CSV table of C-alpha atoms and ligand atoms in Angstrom, one decimal:
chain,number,residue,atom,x,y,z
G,1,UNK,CA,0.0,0.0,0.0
G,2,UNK,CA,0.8,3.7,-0.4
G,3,UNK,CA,2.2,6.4,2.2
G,4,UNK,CA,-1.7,7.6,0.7
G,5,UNK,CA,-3.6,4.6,1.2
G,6,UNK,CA,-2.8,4.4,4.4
G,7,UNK,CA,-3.4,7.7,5.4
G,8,UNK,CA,-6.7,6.7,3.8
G,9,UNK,CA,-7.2,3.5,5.9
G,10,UNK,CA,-6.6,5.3,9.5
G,11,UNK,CA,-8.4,8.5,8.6
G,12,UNK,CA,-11.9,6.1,8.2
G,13,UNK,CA,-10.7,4.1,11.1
G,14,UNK,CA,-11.2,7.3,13.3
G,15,UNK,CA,-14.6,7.1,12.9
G,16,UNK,CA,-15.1,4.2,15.1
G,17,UNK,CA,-13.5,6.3,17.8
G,18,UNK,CA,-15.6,8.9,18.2
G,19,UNK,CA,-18.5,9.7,20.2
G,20,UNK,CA,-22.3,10.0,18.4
G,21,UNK,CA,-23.8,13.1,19.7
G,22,UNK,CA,-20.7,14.9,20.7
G,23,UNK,CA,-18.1,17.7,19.1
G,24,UNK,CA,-14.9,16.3,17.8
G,25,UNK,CA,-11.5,17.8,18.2
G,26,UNK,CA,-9.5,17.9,14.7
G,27,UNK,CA,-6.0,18.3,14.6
G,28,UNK,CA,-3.6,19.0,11.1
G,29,UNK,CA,-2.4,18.0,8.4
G,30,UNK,CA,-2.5,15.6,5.4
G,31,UNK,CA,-3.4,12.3,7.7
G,32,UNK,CA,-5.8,14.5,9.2
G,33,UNK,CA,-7.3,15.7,5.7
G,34,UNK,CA,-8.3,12.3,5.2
G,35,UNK,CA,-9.8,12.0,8.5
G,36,UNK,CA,-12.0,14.9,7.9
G,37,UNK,CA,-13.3,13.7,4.3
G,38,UNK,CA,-14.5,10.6,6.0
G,39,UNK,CA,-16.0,12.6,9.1
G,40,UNK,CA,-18.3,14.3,6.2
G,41,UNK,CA,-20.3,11.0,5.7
G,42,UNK,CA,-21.2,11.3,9.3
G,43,UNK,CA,-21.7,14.9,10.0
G,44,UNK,CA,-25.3,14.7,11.1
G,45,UNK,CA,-23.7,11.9,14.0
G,46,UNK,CA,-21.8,15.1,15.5
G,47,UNK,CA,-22.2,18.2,17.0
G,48,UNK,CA,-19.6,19.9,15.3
G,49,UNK,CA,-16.2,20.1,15.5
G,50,UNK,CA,-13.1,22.4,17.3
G,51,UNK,CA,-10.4,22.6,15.1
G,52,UNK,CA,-6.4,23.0,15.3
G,53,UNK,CA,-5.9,25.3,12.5
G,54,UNK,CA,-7.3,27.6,9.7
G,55,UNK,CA,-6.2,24.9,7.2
G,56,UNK,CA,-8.7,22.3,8.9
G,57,UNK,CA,-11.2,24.7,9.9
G,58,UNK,CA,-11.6,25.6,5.9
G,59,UNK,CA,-11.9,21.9,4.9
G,60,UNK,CA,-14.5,21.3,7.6
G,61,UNK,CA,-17.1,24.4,6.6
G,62,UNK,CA,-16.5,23.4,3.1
G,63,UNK,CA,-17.7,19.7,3.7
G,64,UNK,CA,-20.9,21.2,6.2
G,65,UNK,CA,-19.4,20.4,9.1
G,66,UNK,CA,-20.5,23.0,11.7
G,67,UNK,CA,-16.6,24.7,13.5
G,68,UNK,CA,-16.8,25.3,17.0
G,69,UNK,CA,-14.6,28.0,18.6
G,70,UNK,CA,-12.6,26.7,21.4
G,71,UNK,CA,-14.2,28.8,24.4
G,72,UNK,CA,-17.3,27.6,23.5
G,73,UNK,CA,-16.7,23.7,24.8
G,74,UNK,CA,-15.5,22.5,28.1
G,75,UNK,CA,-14.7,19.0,27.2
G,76,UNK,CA,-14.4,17.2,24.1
G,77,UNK,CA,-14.3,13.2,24.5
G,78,UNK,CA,-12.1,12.5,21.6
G,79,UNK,CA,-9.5,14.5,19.7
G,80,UNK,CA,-8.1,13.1,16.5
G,81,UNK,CA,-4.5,14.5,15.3
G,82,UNK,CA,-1.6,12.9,13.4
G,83,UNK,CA,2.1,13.0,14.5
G,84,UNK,CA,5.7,13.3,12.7
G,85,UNK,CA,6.5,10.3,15.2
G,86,UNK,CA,5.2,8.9,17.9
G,87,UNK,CA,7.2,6.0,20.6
G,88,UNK,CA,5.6,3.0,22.4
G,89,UNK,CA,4.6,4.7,25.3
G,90,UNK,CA,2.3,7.2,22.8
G,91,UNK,CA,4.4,10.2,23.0
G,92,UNK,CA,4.8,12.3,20.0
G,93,UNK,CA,6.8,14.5,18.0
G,94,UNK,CA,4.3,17.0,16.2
G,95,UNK,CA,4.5,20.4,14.8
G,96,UNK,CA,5.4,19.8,10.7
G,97,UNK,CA,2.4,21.4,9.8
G,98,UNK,CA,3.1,24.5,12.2
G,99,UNK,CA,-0.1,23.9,14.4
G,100,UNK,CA,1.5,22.6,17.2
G,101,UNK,CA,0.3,25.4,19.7
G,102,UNK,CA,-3.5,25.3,18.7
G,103,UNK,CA,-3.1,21.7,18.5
G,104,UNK,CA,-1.9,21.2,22.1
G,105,UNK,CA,-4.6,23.5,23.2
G,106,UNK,CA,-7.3,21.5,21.5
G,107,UNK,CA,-5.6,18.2,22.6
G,108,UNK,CA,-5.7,20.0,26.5
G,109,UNK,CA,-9.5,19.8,26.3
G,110,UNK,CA,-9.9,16.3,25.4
G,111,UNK,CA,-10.4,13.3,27.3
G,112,UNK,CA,-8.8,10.9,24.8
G,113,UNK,CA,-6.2,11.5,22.1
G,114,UNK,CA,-6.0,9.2,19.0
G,115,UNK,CA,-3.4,9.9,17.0
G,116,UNK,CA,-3.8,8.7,13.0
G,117,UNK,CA,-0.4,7.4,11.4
G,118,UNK,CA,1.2,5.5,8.7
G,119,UNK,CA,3.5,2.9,10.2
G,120,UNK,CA,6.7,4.8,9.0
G,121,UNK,CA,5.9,7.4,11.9
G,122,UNK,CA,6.4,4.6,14.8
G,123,UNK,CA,9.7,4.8,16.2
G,124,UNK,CA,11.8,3.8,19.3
G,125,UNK,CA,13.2,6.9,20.7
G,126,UNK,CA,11.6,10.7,19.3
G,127,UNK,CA,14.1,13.1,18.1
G,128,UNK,CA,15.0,11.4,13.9
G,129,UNK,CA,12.5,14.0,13.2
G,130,UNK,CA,13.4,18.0,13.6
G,131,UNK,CA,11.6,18.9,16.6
G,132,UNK,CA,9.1,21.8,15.8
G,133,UNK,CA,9.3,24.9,18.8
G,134,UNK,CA,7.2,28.1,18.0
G,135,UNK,CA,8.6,30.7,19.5
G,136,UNK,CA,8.6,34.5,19.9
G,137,UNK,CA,11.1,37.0,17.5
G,138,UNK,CA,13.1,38.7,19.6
G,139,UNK,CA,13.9,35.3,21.4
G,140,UNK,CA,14.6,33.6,18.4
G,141,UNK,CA,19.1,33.7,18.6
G,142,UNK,CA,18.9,32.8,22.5
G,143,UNK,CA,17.1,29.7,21.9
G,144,UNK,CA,19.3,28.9,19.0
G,145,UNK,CA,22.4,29.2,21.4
G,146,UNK,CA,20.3,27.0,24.2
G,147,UNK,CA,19.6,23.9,22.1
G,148,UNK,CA,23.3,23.7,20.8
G,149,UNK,CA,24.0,23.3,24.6
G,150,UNK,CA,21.6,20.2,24.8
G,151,UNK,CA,23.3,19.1,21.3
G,152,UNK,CA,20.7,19.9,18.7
G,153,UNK,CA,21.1,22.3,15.7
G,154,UNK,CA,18.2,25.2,15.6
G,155,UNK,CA,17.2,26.2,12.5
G,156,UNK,CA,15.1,28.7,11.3
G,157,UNK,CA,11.6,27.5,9.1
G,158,UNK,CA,12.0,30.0,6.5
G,159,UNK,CA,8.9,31.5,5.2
G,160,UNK,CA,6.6,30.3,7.4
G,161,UNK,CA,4.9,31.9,10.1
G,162,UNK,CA,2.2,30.2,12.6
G,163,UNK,CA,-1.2,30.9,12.6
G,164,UNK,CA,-0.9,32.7,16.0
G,165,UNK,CA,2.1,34.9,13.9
G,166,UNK,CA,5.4,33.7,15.1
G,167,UNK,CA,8.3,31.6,13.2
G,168,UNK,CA,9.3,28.4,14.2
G,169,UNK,CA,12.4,26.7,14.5
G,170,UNK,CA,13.1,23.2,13.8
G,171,UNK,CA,15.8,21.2,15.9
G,172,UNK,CA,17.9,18.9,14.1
G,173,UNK,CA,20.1,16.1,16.2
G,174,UNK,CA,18.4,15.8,19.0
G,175,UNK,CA,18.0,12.1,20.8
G,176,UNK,CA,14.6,12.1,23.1
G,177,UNK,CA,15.5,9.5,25.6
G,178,UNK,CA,13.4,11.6,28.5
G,179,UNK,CA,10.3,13.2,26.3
G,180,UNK,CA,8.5,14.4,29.8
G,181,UNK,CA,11.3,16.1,31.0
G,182,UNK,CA,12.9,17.7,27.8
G,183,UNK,CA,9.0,18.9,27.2
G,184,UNK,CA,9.2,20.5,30.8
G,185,UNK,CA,12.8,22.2,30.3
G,186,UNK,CA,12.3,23.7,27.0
G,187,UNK,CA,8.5,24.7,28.0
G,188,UNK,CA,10.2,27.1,30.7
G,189,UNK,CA,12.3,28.7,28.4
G,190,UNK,CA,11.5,32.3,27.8
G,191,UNK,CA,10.4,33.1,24.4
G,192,UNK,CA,9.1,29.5,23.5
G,193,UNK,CA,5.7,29.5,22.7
G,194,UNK,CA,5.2,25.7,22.6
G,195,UNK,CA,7.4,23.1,22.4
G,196,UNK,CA,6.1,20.5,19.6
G,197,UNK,CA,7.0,17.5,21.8
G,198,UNK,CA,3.3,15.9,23.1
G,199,UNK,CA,4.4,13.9,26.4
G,200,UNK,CA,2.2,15.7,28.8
G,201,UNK,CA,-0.5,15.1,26.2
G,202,UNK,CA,0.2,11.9,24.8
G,203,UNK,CA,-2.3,9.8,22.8
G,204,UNK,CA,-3.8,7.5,24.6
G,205,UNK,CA,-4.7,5.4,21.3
G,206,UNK,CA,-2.7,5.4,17.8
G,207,UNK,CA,-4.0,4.0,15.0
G,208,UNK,CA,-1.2,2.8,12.7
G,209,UNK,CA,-1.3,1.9,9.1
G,210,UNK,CA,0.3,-0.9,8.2
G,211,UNK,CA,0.6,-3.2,4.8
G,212,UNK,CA,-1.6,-5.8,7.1
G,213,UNK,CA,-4.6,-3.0,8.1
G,214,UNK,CA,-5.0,-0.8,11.1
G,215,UNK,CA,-3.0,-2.0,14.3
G,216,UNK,CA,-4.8,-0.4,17.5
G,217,UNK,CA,-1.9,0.8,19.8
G,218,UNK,CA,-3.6,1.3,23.8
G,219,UNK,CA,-1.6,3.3,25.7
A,1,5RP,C1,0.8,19.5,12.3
A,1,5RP,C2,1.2,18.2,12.8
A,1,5RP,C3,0.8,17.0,12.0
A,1,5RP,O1,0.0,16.2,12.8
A,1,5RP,C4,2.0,16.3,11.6
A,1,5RP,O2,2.9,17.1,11.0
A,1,5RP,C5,1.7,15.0,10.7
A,1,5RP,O3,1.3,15.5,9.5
A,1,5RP,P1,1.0,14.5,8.3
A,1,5RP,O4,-0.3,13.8,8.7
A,1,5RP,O5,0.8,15.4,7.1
A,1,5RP,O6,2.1,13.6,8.1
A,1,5RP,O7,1.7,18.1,13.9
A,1,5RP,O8,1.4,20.6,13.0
């Protein structure tokens, strides 16, 4: 099967997750595209969705699936993202798309996150993948300076700009052996808006594509 196929494949298995009667959370990105066409078969089953980003936001109005803004829900049960990687214990890089701050607030709200991924995202230890930070101009060189002490190479993610307005950097070379605490340090850092590690808000289910189907990974 395809990288797209199985994007396919999870984005329908998602369905089954959800609750009938309740809003969804929606994260970002092109696993989550997927996702979101299939959630169109069965918008009249939900009350509408909160979503991660403008990008999603669009796609859902344009299928007739009714947005929520995020103060107007307390809880939502399920929230359905993807991730650049994600380790056995359901931790998660995440942040290629640049939605990584909306999509840890969204992900804050919910009582379950199920993350959507092709197999090729699974690994042992986080860090292959160029951790995403948003973070805040005029902090921008300090930072750079503080991740070559932990080893990693900043670098700038030219062109691009969140949807809250800031740049991001993406950190190249770092080895995650301790995602909790690295999320914790570089959270307190001043100028870092979010750090695109998801530890403290780890899925709690990933659905995997696979060449064999959908493996169910409980957390
Ligand atoms: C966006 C994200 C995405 O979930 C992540 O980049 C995976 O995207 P894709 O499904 O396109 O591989 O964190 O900020």
């Amino acid at each position: 099967m395809t990288q797209d196929e199985l994007k396919d494949l999870v984005g329908r298995a998602a369905l089954d997750e959800l609750v009938d009667g309740a809003v969804v959370g929606v994260g970002t990105g092109s696993t989550v595209d997927r996702f979101i066409d299939a959630l169109a078969g069965r918008r009249d089953r939900i009350a509408g969705a909160v979503s991660s980003s403008e990008r999603s936001s669009e796609r859902l109005r344009r299928h007739g699936i009714r947005v929520l803004d995020t103060a107007e829900v307390d809880r939502l049960p399920v929230y359905v993202d993807g991730a650049d990687e994600i380790d056995g214990r359901g931790c998660m890089l995440k942040g290629g798309g640049a939605a990584l701050t909306r999509e840890k607030i969204v992900a804050d709200l919910a009582e379950r996150f199920v993350c959507i991924a092709d197999e090729s995202k699974l690994v042992t230890t986080l860090g292959r993948f160029p951790l995403p930070v948003e973070v805040i101009e005029l902090a921008l060189p300090r930072l750079v300076r503080r991740f070559e002490q932990l080893g990693g190479r900043a670098v700038r993610r030219e062109g691009v700009r969140t949807d809250n307005g800031h740049p991001l950097l993406d950190v190249h070379g770092l080895s995650i052996a301790d995602p909790e605490a690295m999320e914790a340090e570089v959270n307190q850092w001043p100028g870092v808006v979010t750090v695109g590690i998801f530890a403290h808000h780890r899925a709690a289910v990933c659905l995997l594509g696979t060449g064999q189907g959908v493996r169910r990974l409980v957390f």
